Amino acid sequence: MIVDSALYRRGTRVPVDCDTSDFTRLRSLLTGDDFVWIGLHEPTAQELGDVAVAFGLHPLAVEDAVNAHQRPKLELYQDSLFLTVKTLWYVDEQDAVETGEINVFMGDDFVVTVRHGQGGALHASRAYLESKQQVLSHGPSAVVYAVCDLVVDGYESVAAALEIDVDEVETSVFSEQRTRDSARIYTLKREIAEVRRAVLPLRDPLRRFVAGSVPGVAVEAAPFFRDVADHLLRVAESIDALDNLLSAAFDAHLASISVQQNEDMRKISAGAALVVVPTLIAGIYGMNFTHMPELHWALGYPMALGMMAATSIGLWIVFKRSGWL
């Protein structure tokens, strides 16, 4: 569906005397440095095909935008560029990172944004740009910057949420209580891998924008892209650090399990000793040899029971002091 479409002149949105879905007519109204920004959300092949005809979009890029599930990338065509970025948002209840996608077609006098998924709504970016005439005066490059800035801000939010969960895992692993953290550690590492698949491929397009090596992107927009690239680098470093922390937490969790198993074996051994020694006494006393003085002694049976109790209590005290029980 078409979310919004508008014509911008010298950084200001101007009214038009035609239907904003009449793209051919809308483009014919452009003069000078004017440009059109068309926003689409999960369009059908027919809807995006109409836009492609009006703005001369490359069919391969159109196919990628319709099918979605693309890797972040920047592709240059004869008179336009095609940028794909991944949107991320975090579902804390499930420790899950959900993904969406934004595809951007940019030419000298147009920008077409195609959004898939629930995240990365661009109405806030459009409102921000319309309130910043100086930024929007950079033309279509300003829209590309706004999209990248919105997406990377989402990455930072996801990284912050993951950091909280990783701290919770560390606290749980090193607590005195017995916990089962391996499943959650695996889940978080899987979600971090999802974030990495979105973050790392985007570094190269932003580097090219900062260097001013992308035709059609205004040189004046380089400082804005530099700021976005710096934020992306911070996210990448944060994600790497979180992944390393989870690996260390998993190793510590395994070591903790090994220590707990050793303690359990000591307790089992101590418990067995408490039973084995009285059994030994009972076994010897119950052999009933003829030439054993205590067999015909009236206090022989109480003596055996006393020895069992005394040795059991003595062993219990020794094991308790040594921490085996």
Short mmCIF file of C-alpha atoms in Angstrom, two decimals:
data_model
loop_
_atom_site.label_atom_id
_atom_site.label_comp_id
_atom_site.label_asym_id
_atom_site.label_seq_id
_atom_site.Cartn_x
_atom_site.Cartn_y
_atom_site.Cartn_z
CA MET A 1 0.00 0.00 0.00
CA ILE A 2 1.04 3.63 -0.50
CA VAL A 3 1.75 5.18 2.90
CA ASP A 4 2.62 8.67 1.70
CA SER A 5 3.88 10.55 -1.34
CA ALA A 6 4.93 14.15 -1.61
CA LEU A 7 6.80 16.68 -3.70
CA TYR A 8 9.58 18.70 -2.05
CA ARG A 9 10.97 22.02 -3.29
CA ARG A 10 13.99 23.66 -1.63
CA GLY A 11 13.51 21.53 1.48
CA THR A 12 9.79 22.20 1.85
CA ARG A 13 6.80 20.01 1.13
CA VAL A 14 4.54 21.68 -1.45
CA PRO A 15 0.92 20.91 -2.31
CA VAL A 16 0.15 19.45 -5.72
CA ASP A 17 -2.96 19.68 -7.86
CA CYS A 18 -3.07 15.99 -8.72
CA ASP A 19 -3.62 12.66 -7.03
CA THR A 20 -0.41 11.69 -5.19
CA SER A 21 -0.82 8.15 -6.53
CA ASP A 22 -0.57 9.50 -10.10
CA PHE A 23 3.20 9.13 -10.17
CA THR A 24 3.70 10.10 -13.80
CA ARG A 25 1.79 13.34 -13.31
CA LEU A 26 3.52 13.97 -9.99
CA ARG A 27 6.94 13.64 -11.58
CA SER A 28 5.99 15.95 -14.41
CA LEU A 29 5.51 18.76 -11.87
CA LEU A 30 9.17 18.67 -10.84
CA THR A 31 11.34 21.68 -11.62
CA GLY A 32 14.92 22.50 -10.72
CA ASP A 33 16.06 20.66 -7.61
CA ASP A 34 12.59 19.34 -6.72
CA PHE A 35 12.19 15.69 -5.84
CA VAL A 36 9.43 13.24 -5.00
CA TRP A 37 9.38 10.86 -2.04
CA ILE A 38 7.09 7.84 -2.39
CA GLY A 39 6.60 5.65 0.69
CA LEU A 40 5.25 2.09 0.28
CA HIS A 41 4.54 -0.64 2.84
CA GLU A 42 4.58 -4.26 1.67
CA PRO A 43 3.35 -3.38 -1.84
CA THR A 44 2.12 -5.93 -4.31
CA ALA A 45 4.07 -6.59 -7.48
CA GLN A 46 1.48 -4.55 -9.41
CA GLU A 47 1.73 -1.55 -7.06
CA LEU A 48 5.51 -1.47 -7.17
CA GLY A 49 5.39 -2.12 -10.92
CA ASP A 50 3.40 1.09 -11.45
CA VAL A 51 6.03 3.01 -9.48
CA ALA A 52 8.81 1.32 -11.42
CA VAL A 53 7.32 2.41 -14.74
CA ALA A 54 6.90 6.00 -13.60
CA PHE A 55 10.45 6.34 -12.24
CA GLY A 56 12.33 3.90 -14.47
CA LEU A 57 13.42 1.52 -11.71
CA HIS A 58 15.64 -1.39 -12.63
CA PRO A 59 13.64 -4.67 -12.84
CA LEU A 60 16.17 -6.66 -10.82
CA ALA A 61 16.00 -4.16 -7.97
CA VAL A 62 12.20 -4.13 -8.18
CA GLU A 63 12.15 -7.92 -7.89
CA ASP A 64 14.36 -7.76 -4.79
CA ALA A 65 12.12 -5.09 -3.23
CA VAL A 66 8.97 -7.16 -3.78
CA ASN A 67 10.41 -10.44 -2.47
CA ALA A 68 12.25 -8.86 0.48
CA HIS A 69 14.51 -11.04 2.70
CA GLN A 70 17.55 -9.46 1.09
CA ARG A 71 21.00 -9.04 2.58
CA PRO A 72 21.89 -5.38 3.39
CA LYS A 73 23.54 -4.03 0.27
CA LEU A 74 24.07 -1.05 -2.02
CA GLU A 75 23.73 -1.51 -5.78
CA LEU A 76 24.31 1.14 -8.44
CA TYR A 77 22.43 1.26 -11.70
CA GLN A 78 22.73 3.61 -14.65
CA ASP A 79 20.56 6.41 -13.26
CA SER A 80 19.67 5.27 -9.75
CA LEU A 81 20.87 3.40 -6.70
CA PHE A 82 19.23 0.64 -4.68
CA LEU A 83 19.86 0.31 -0.94
CA THR A 84 18.62 -2.50 1.30
CA VAL A 85 18.78 -2.28 5.09
CA LYS A 86 17.44 -4.56 7.82
CA THR A 87 15.21 -3.19 10.57
CA LEU A 88 15.39 -4.73 14.05
CA TRP A 89 13.26 -4.59 17.16
CA TYR A 90 13.41 -6.58 20.39
CA VAL A 91 10.72 -8.69 22.04
CA ASP A 92 11.93 -8.89 25.62
CA GLU A 93 9.43 -11.52 26.79
CA GLN A 94 10.84 -14.02 24.29
CA ASP A 95 14.47 -12.82 24.18
CA ALA A 96 13.86 -12.51 20.44
CA VAL A 97 15.11 -10.07 17.81
CA GLU A 98 12.49 -9.54 15.10
CA THR A 99 13.56 -8.33 11.66
CA GLY A 100 12.06 -6.28 8.87
CA GLU A 101 13.43 -4.62 5.77
CA ILE A 102 13.55 -1.26 4.04
CA ASN A 103 14.47 -0.94 0.38
CA VAL A 104 15.36 2.49 -0.99
CA PHE A 105 15.42 3.51 -4.65
CA MET A 106 17.09 6.88 -5.21
CA GLY A 107 17.49 8.92 -8.37
CA ASP A 108 18.24 12.56 -9.15
CA ASP A 109 14.65 13.64 -8.54
CA PHE A 110 12.99 10.85 -6.59
CA VAL A 111 13.18 8.52 -3.61
CA VAL A 112 11.04 5.41 -3.28
CA THR A 113 11.06 3.61 0.07
CA VAL A 114 9.61 0.11 0.32
CA ARG A 115 9.13 -1.19 3.85
CA HIS A 116 8.48 -4.78 4.94
CA GLY A 117 7.61 -5.87 8.47
CA GLN A 118 6.31 -4.03 11.51
CA GLY A 119 9.50 -2.18 12.43
CA GLY A 120 11.07 0.88 10.87
CA ALA A 121 8.00 3.04 10.26
CA LEU A 122 9.22 6.08 8.33
CA HIS A 123 6.54 8.63 9.21
CA ALA A 124 8.73 9.91 12.09
CA SER A 125 11.69 10.31 9.72
CA ARG A 126 9.54 12.13 7.20
CA ALA A 127 8.20 14.48 9.90
CA TYR A 128 11.75 15.11 11.17
CA LEU A 129 13.05 15.95 7.72
CA GLU A 130 10.10 18.22 6.97
CA SER A 131 10.95 20.14 10.15
CA LYS A 132 14.61 20.47 9.08
CA GLN A 133 14.51 22.45 5.87
CA GLN A 134 18.29 22.77 5.66
CA VAL A 135 18.78 19.00 5.84
CA LEU A 136 15.94 18.25 3.44
CA SER A 137 17.38 20.76 0.97
CA HIS A 138 20.12 18.20 0.25
CA GLY A 139 17.50 16.40 -1.82
CA PRO A 140 17.07 12.64 -2.07
CA SER A 141 20.34 12.15 -0.16
CA ALA A 142 18.65 13.53 2.95
CA VAL A 143 15.99 10.82 2.76
CA VAL A 144 18.62 8.09 2.44
CA TYR A 145 20.39 9.55 5.47
CA ALA A 146 17.14 9.67 7.47
CA VAL A 147 16.39 6.03 6.67
CA CYS A 148 19.87 4.90 7.69
CA ASP A 149 19.72 7.00 10.86
CA LEU A 150 16.35 5.52 11.86
CA VAL A 151 17.55 1.97 11.23
CA VAL A 152 20.79 2.38 13.18
CA ASP A 153 18.93 3.97 16.09
CA GLY A 154 16.85 0.79 16.16
CA TYR A 155 20.06 -1.25 16.27
CA GLU A 156 21.23 0.73 19.31
CA SER A 157 17.94 0.06 21.11
CA VAL A 158 18.22 -3.66 20.41
CA ALA A 159 21.85 -3.73 21.59
CA ALA A 160 20.85 -1.98 24.83
CA ALA A 161 18.07 -4.52 25.44
CA LEU A 162 20.44 -7.41 24.75
CA GLU A 163 22.96 -5.93 27.16
CA ILE A 164 20.36 -6.01 29.96
CA ASP A 165 19.59 -9.67 29.24
CA VAL A 166 23.27 -10.60 29.11
CA ASP A 167 23.78 -8.92 32.51
CA GLU A 168 20.89 -11.01 33.86
CA VAL A 169 22.51 -14.18 32.54
CA GLU A 170 25.86 -13.29 34.13
CA THR A 171 24.17 -12.63 37.47
CA SER A 172 22.35 -15.94 37.26
CA VAL A 173 25.45 -17.93 36.27
CA PHE A 174 27.50 -16.61 39.20
CA SER A 175 24.71 -16.82 41.77
CA GLU A 176 24.79 -19.43 44.54
CA GLN A 177 21.55 -20.96 43.33
CA ARG A 178 21.48 -23.80 40.87
CA THR A 179 20.29 -22.45 37.53
CA ARG A 180 19.83 -23.74 34.01
CA ASP A 181 21.21 -20.92 31.89
CA SER A 182 22.54 -22.84 28.89
CA ALA A 183 19.25 -22.63 26.96
CA ARG A 184 18.95 -18.87 27.46
CA ILE A 185 22.61 -18.33 26.58
CA TYR A 186 22.10 -20.22 23.32
CA THR A 187 18.96 -18.17 22.55
CA LEU A 188 20.76 -14.89 23.15
CA LYS A 189 23.76 -15.92 21.04
CA ARG A 190 21.38 -16.83 18.22
CA GLU A 191 19.71 -13.41 18.45
CA ILE A 192 23.08 -11.68 18.52
CA ALA A 193 23.96 -13.54 15.31
CA GLU A 194 20.73 -12.13 13.82
CA VAL A 195 21.80 -8.61 14.79
CA ARG A 196 25.25 -9.18 13.34
CA ARG A 197 23.74 -10.22 9.99
CA ALA A 198 21.99 -6.86 9.85
CA VAL A 199 24.79 -4.66 11.19
CA LEU A 200 27.99 -5.86 9.56
CA PRO A 201 26.96 -5.72 5.87
CA LEU A 202 25.71 -2.14 6.31
CA ARG A 203 29.17 -0.85 7.16
CA ASP A 204 30.37 -0.88 3.57
CA PRO A 205 27.46 1.19 2.11
CA LEU A 206 27.86 3.77 4.87
CA ARG A 207 31.60 3.92 4.31
CA ARG A 208 30.97 4.66 0.65
CA PHE A 209 28.43 7.36 1.53
CA VAL A 210 30.92 8.97 3.93
CA ALA A 211 33.68 8.88 1.30
CA GLY A 212 31.39 10.56 -1.25
CA SER A 213 32.04 7.79 -3.76
CA VAL A 214 28.37 7.10 -4.51
CA PRO A 215 27.06 8.97 -7.57
CA GLY A 216 23.96 11.02 -6.85
CA VAL A 217 24.60 11.35 -3.10
CA ALA A 218 25.30 14.97 -2.20
CA VAL A 219 28.78 15.67 -0.83
CA GLU A 220 27.18 17.97 1.75
CA ALA A 221 25.43 14.96 3.27
CA ALA A 222 28.73 13.21 4.15
CA PRO A 223 28.89 14.56 7.75
CA PHE A 224 25.41 13.19 8.43
CA PHE A 225 26.37 9.76 7.11
CA ARG A 226 29.58 9.93 9.16
CA ASP A 227 27.51 10.31 12.31
CA VAL A 228 25.38 7.30 11.37
CA ALA A 229 28.49 5.25 10.55
CA ASP A 230 29.96 6.09 13.95
CA HIS A 231 26.80 4.87 15.69
CA LEU A 232 26.84 1.69 13.59
CA LEU A 233 30.45 1.05 14.59
CA ARG A 234 29.52 1.39 18.25
CA VAL A 235 26.71 -1.12 17.80
CA ALA A 236 29.04 -3.57 16.06
CA GLU A 237 31.58 -3.31 18.89
CA SER A 238 28.83 -3.70 21.49
CA ILE A 239 27.47 -6.82 19.78
CA ASP A 240 30.94 -8.39 19.60
CA ALA A 241 31.48 -7.65 23.30
CA LEU A 242 28.12 -9.17 24.23
CA ASP A 243 28.86 -12.29 22.20
CA ASN A 244 32.21 -12.69 23.99
CA LEU A 245 30.55 -12.19 27.37
CA LEU A 246 27.99 -14.88 26.57
CA SER A 247 30.75 -17.28 25.54
CA ALA A 248 32.57 -16.61 28.81
CA ALA A 249 29.31 -17.00 30.75
CA PHE A 250 28.67 -20.33 29.05
CA ASP A 251 32.16 -21.58 29.96
CA ALA A 252 31.62 -20.41 33.54
CA HIS A 253 28.24 -22.15 33.58
CA LEU A 254 29.83 -25.44 32.50
CA ALA A 255 32.56 -25.03 35.12
CA SER A 256 29.91 -24.35 37.75
CA ILE A 257 28.06 -27.51 36.77
CA SER A 258 31.30 -29.50 37.09
CA VAL A 259 31.94 -28.05 40.56
CA GLN A 260 28.37 -28.81 41.59
CA GLN A 261 28.74 -32.39 40.39
CA ASN A 262 31.95 -32.77 42.41
CA GLU A 263 30.18 -31.45 45.49
CA ASP A 264 27.32 -33.85 44.89
CA MET A 265 29.73 -36.77 44.62
CA ARG A 266 31.40 -35.76 47.89
CA LYS A 267 28.04 -35.62 49.62
CA ILE A 268 27.07 -38.99 48.18
CA SER A 269 30.39 -40.46 49.31
CA ALA A 270 29.93 -39.00 52.79
CA GLY A 271 26.41 -40.36 52.99
CA ALA A 272 27.60 -43.77 51.86
CA ALA A 273 30.30 -43.76 54.54
CA LEU A 274 27.67 -43.10 57.20
CA VAL A 275 25.92 -46.28 56.11
CA VAL A 276 28.92 -48.45 55.26
CA VAL A 277 30.69 -48.28 58.67
CA PRO A 278 27.64 -49.37 60.72
CA THR A 279 27.03 -52.08 58.13
CA LEU A 280 30.61 -53.27 58.59
CA ILE A 281 30.15 -53.48 62.35
CA ALA A 282 26.82 -55.26 61.98
CA GLY A 283 28.36 -57.67 59.47
CA ILE A 284 31.23 -58.62 61.74
CA TYR A 285 29.08 -58.88 64.83
CA GLY A 286 26.50 -60.89 62.97
CA MET A 287 29.00 -63.53 61.84
CA ASN A 288 28.35 -65.31 65.20
CA PHE A 289 31.66 -67.10 65.71
CA THR A 290 31.69 -69.51 68.64
CA HIS A 291 34.84 -68.06 70.14
CA MET A 292 33.74 -64.40 70.27
CA PRO A 293 33.50 -63.25 73.90
CA GLU A 294 30.78 -60.71 73.26
CA LEU A 295 28.39 -63.29 71.81
CA HIS A 296 27.51 -64.57 75.28
CA TRP A 297 27.76 -61.12 76.83
CA ALA A 298 24.48 -59.56 77.84
CA LEU A 299 25.61 -56.10 76.70
CA GLY A 300 27.04 -57.26 73.36
CA TYR A 301 24.05 -56.12 71.29
CA PRO A 302 23.79 -52.65 72.92
CA MET A 303 27.56 -52.31 72.50
CA ALA A 304 27.28 -52.96 68.72
CA LEU A 305 24.46 -50.44 68.40
CA GLY A 306 26.45 -47.88 70.37
CA MET A 307 29.48 -48.35 68.16
CA MET A 308 27.30 -47.85 65.07
CA ALA A 309 25.80 -44.65 66.46
CA ALA A 310 29.14 -43.32 67.69
CA THR A 311 30.97 -43.91 64.41
CA SER A 312 28.10 -42.45 62.39
CA ILE A 313 27.97 -39.31 64.55
CA GLY A 314 31.76 -38.98 64.42
CA LEU A 315 31.81 -39.27 60.63
CA TRP A 316 28.94 -36.79 60.32
CA ILE A 317 30.85 -34.22 62.40
CA VAL A 318 34.04 -34.72 60.38
CA PHE A 319 32.23 -34.41 57.01
CA LYS A 320 30.24 -31.39 58.18
CA ARG A 321 33.35 -29.51 59.25
CA SER A 322 35.11 -30.32 55.99
CA GLY A 323 32.14 -29.11 53.94
CA TRP A 324 31.28 -32.48 52.48
CA LEU A 325 27.79 -32.31 53.96
#
